Short mmCIF file of C-alpha atoms and ligand atoms in Angstrom, two decimals:
data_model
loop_
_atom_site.label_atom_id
_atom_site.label_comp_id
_atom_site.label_asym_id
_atom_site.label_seq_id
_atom_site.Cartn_x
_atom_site.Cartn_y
_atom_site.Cartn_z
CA UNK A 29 3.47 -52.06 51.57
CA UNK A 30 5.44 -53.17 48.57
CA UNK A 31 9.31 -52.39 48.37
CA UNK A 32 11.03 -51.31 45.72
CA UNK A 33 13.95 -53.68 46.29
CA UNK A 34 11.52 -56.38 45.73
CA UNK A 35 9.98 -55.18 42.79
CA UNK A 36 10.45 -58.21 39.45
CA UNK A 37 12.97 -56.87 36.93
CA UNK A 38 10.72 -58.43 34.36
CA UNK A 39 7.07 -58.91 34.24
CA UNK A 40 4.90 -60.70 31.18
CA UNK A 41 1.46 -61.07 30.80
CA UNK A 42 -1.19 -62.42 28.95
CA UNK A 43 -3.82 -60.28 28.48
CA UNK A 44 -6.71 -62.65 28.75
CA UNK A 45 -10.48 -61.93 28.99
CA UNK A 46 -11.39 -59.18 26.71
CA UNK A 47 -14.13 -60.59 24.97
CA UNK A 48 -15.80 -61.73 27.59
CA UNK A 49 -15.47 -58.40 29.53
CA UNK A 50 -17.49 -57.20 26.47
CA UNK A 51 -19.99 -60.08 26.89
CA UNK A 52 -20.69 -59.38 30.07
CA UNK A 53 -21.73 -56.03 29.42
CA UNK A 54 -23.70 -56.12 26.37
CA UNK A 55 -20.94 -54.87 24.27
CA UNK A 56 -19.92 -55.53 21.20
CA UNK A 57 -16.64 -57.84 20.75
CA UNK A 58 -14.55 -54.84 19.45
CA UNK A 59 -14.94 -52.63 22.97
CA UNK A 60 -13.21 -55.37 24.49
CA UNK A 61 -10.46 -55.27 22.57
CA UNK A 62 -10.60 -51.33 23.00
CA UNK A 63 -11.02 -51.99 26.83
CA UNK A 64 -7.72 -54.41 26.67
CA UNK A 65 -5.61 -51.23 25.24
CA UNK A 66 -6.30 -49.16 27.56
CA UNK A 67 -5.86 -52.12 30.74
CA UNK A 68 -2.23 -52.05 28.84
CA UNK A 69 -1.33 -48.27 28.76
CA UNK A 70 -2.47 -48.35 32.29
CA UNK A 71 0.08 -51.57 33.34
CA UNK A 72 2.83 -49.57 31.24
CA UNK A 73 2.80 -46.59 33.09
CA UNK A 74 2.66 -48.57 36.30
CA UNK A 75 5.93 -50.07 35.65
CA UNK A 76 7.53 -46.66 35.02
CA UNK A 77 6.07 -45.70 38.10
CA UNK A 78 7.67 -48.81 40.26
CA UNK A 79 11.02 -49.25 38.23
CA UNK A 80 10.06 -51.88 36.19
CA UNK A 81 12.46 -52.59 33.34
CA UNK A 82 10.84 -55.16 30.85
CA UNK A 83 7.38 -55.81 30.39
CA UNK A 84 6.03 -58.43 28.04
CA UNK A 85 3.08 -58.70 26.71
CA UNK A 86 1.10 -61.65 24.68
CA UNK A 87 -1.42 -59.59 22.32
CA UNK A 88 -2.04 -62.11 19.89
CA UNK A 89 -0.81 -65.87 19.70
CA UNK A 90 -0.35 -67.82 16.36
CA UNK A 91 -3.55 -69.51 17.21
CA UNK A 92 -5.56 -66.28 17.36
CA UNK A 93 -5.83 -66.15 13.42
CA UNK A 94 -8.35 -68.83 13.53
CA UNK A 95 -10.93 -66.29 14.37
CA UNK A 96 -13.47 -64.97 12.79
CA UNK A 97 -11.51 -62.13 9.96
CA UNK A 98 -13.60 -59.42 11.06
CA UNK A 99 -11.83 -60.04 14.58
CA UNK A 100 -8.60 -60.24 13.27
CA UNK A 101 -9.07 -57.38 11.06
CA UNK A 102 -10.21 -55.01 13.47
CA UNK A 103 -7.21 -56.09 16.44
CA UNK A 104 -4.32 -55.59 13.11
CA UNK A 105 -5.95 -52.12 12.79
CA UNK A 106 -5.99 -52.10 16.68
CA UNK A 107 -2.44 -52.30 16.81
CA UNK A 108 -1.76 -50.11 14.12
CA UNK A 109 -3.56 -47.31 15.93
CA UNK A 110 -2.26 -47.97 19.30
CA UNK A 111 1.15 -47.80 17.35
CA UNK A 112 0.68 -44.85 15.79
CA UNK A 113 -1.49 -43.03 18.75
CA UNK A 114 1.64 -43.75 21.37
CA UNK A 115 4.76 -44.05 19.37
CA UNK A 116 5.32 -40.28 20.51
CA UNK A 117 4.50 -40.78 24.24
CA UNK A 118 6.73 -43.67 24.39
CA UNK A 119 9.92 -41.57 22.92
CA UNK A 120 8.84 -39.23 25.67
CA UNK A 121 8.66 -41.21 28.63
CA UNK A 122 11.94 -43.31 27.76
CA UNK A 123 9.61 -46.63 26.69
CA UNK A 124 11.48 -48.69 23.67
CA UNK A 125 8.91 -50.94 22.11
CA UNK A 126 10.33 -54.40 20.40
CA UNK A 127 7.87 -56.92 18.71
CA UNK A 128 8.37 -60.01 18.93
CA UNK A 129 7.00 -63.42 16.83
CA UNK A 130 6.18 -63.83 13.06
CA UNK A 131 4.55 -60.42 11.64
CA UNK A 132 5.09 -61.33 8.30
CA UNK A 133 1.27 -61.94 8.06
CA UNK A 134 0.76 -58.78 8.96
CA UNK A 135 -0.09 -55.73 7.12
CA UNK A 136 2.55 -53.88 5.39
CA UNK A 137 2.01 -50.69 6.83
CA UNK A 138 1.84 -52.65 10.12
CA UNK A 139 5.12 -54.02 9.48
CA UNK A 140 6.74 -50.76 8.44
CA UNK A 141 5.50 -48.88 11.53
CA UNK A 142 6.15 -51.59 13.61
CA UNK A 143 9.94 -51.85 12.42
CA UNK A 144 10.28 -47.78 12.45
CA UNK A 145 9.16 -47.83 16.35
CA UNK A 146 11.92 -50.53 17.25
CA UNK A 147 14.44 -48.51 15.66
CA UNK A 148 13.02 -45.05 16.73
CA UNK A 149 12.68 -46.30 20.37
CA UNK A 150 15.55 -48.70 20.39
CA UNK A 151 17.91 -46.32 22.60
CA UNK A 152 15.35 -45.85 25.22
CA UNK A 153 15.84 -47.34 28.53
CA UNK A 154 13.15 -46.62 31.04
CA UNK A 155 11.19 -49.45 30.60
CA UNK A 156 11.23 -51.75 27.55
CA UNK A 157 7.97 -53.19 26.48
CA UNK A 158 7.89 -56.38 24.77
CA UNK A 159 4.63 -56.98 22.26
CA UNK A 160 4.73 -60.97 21.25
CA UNK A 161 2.31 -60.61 18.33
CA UNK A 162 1.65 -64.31 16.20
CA UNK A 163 3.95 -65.89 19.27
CA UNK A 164 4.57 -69.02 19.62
CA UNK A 165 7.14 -70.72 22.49
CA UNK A 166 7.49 -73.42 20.59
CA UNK A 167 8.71 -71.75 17.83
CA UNK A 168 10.76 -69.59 19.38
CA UNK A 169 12.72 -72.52 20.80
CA UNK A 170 12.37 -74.20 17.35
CA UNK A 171 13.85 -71.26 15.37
CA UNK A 172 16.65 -70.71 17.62
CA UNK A 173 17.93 -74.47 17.44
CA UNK A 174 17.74 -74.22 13.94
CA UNK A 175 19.97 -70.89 13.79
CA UNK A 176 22.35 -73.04 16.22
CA UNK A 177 22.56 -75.57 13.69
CA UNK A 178 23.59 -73.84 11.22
CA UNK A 179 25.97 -72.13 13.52
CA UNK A 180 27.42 -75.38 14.06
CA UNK A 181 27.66 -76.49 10.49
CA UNK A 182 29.29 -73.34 9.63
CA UNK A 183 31.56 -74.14 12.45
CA UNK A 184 30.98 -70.66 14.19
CA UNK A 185 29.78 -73.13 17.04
CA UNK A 186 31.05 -76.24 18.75
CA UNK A 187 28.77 -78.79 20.16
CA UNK A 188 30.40 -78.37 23.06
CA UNK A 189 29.63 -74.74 23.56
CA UNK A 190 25.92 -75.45 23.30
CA UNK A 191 24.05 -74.95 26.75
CA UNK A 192 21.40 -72.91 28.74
CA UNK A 193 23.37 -69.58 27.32
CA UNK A 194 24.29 -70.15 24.02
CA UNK A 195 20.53 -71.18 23.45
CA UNK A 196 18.74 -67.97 25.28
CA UNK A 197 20.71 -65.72 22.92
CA UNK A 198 18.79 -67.47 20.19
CA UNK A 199 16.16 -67.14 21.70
CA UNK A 200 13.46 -63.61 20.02
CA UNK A 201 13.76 -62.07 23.79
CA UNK A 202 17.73 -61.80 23.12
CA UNK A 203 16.04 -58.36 22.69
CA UNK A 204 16.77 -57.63 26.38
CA UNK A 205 19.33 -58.25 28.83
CA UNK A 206 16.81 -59.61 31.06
CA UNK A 207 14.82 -62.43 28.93
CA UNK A 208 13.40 -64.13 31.82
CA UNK A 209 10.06 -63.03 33.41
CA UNK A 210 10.35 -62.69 37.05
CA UNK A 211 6.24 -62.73 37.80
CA UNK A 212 4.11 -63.56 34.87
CA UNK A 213 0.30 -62.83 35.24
CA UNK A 214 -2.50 -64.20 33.20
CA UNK A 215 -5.90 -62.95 33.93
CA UNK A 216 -9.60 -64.17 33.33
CA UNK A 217 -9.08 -67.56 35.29
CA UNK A 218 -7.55 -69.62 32.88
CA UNK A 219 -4.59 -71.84 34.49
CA UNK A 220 -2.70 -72.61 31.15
CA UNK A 221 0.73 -70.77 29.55
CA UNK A 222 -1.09 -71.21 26.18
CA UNK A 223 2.70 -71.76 24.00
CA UNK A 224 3.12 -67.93 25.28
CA UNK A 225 6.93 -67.94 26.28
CA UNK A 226 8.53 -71.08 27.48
CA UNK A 227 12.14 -71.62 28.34
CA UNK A 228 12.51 -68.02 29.82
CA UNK A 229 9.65 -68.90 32.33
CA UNK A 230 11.49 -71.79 33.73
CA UNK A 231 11.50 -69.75 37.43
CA UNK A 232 8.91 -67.04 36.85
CA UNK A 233 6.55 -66.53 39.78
CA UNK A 234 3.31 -67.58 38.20
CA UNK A 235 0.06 -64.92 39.37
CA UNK A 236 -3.19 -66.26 38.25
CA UNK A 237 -5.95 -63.14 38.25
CA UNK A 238 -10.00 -64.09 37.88
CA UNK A 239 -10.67 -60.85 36.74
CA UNK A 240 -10.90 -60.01 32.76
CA UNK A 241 -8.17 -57.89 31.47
CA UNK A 242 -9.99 -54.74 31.28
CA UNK A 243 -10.81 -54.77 34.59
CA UNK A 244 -7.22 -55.53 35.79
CA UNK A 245 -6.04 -51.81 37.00
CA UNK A 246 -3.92 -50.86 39.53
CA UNK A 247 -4.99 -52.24 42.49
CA UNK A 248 -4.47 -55.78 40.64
CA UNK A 249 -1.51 -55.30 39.60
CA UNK A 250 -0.50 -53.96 43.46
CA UNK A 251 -1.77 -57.35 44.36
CA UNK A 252 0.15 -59.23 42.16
CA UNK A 253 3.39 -57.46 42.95
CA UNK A 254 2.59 -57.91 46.59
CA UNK A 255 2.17 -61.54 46.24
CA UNK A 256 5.39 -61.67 44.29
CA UNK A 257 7.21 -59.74 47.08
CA UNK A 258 5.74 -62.67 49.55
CA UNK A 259 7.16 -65.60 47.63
CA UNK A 260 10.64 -67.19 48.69
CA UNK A 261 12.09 -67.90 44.97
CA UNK A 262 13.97 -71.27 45.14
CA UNK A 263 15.55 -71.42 41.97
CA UNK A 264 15.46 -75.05 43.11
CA UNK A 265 17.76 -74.25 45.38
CA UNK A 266 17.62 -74.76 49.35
CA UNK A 267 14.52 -77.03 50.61
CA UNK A 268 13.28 -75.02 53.77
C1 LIG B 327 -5.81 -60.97 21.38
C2 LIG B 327 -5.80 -61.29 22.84
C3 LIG B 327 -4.84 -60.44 23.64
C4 LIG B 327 -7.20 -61.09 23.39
C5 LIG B 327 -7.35 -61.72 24.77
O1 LIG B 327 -8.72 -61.73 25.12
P1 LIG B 327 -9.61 -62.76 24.36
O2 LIG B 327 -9.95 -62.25 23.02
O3 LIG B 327 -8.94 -64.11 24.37
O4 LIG B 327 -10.95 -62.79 25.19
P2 LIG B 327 -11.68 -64.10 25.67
O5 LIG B 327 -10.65 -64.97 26.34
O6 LIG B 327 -12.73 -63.58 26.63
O7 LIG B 327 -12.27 -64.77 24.46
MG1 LIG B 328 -8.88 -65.62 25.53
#
């Protein structure tokens, strides 16, 4: 059975697999997307249930825009909904929501309501969900050197007080006090991180699921916490 001394602190995932789900079934593109938001609400109430405190999600990466508008359309208005639709249950059940990545290509409205539900939610400290929307690793990493720079040439910051610290707190997950995923799972079979977050998964537990995000309920996500609760983490530590 799984313990709940052993359960991750922080768990991210990429929510792969959606339109193929549809595929599969004869459905049309958009029910996968559909399918994916409800796989989510299901994954968030999960890790209220097992003490979970972070969980980050990759809805849409900077490389997502290349598709076709209609698709991009409909998963902007996607969000907005699922905003809207849950902003309430989230204030209820202790969830504070942050966004992460570059939502100025958003929709204003999207950008107002996603700003009011950070600050509405931004006390609450059951379980703090993390939505990277237009996310990009590299960036991140990019755009927090550059804020050290200037740091530096302001001379709020010595070069010699640059390291692994100084540089997480730049980092858009200085959100949280726990930046770095513990177990990150990416479903639908691909083996790849896809620029999703990269310094802060330097010792994450990496689960790879077959199964298509929709389908990934709770007995997958039992299976990935009970493989995480199997793994020695060596922090490249010891070498038994
Ligand atoms: C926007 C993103 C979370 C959707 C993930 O599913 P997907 O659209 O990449 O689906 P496919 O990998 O099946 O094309
Ligand atoms: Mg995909």
């Amino acid at each position: 059975g799984l313990l709940r001394e052993l359960m991750p602190t922080h768990v991210a995932v990429i929510m792969d697999g959606n339109r193929r789900w549809a595929r599969m079934r004869g459905l049309p593109i958009w029910s996968g997307y559909e399918a994916g938001v409800r796989a989510l609400r299901r994954i968030v109430e999960l890790c209220c249930k097992w003490g979970i405190k972070v969980l980050t999600v990759f809805a849409f990466s900077s490389d997502n825009w290349f598709r076709p508008k209609v698709e991009t359309d409909f998963l902007m208005g996607l969000f907005e909904r699922g905003l809207r639709d849950e902003l309430e249950n989230f204030s209820k059940a202790g969830i504070r929501i942050s966004v992460i990545g570059g939502s100025t290509k958003f929709p204003k409205p999207l950008q107002v309501l996603i700003t009011d539900a950070m600050e509405v939610t931004k006390n609450n400290s059951r379980l703090h969900l993390i939505v990277a929307v237009n996310y990009s690793g590299q960036n991140d990493i990019v755009q927090a050197c550059q804020s050290i720079a200037l740091k530096v040439k302001d001379g709020v910051v010595k070069l010699e007080d640059i390291n692994e610290f100084l540089i997480e707190r730049e980092l858009e997950t200085n959100c949280t006090d726990f930046p770095c995923p513990d177990l990150l799972i990416r479903t639908s079979g691909e083996l790849r991180i896809s620029n999703f977050l990269l310094w802060q998964l330097a010792f994450t537990e990496l689960y790879f699921e077959h199964s298509h995000w929709p389908d990934f309920g709770d007995d997958e996500f039992l299976e990935a916490l009970r493989s995480f609760q199997q793994r020695q983490r060596r922090y490249g530590g010891h070498d038994s």
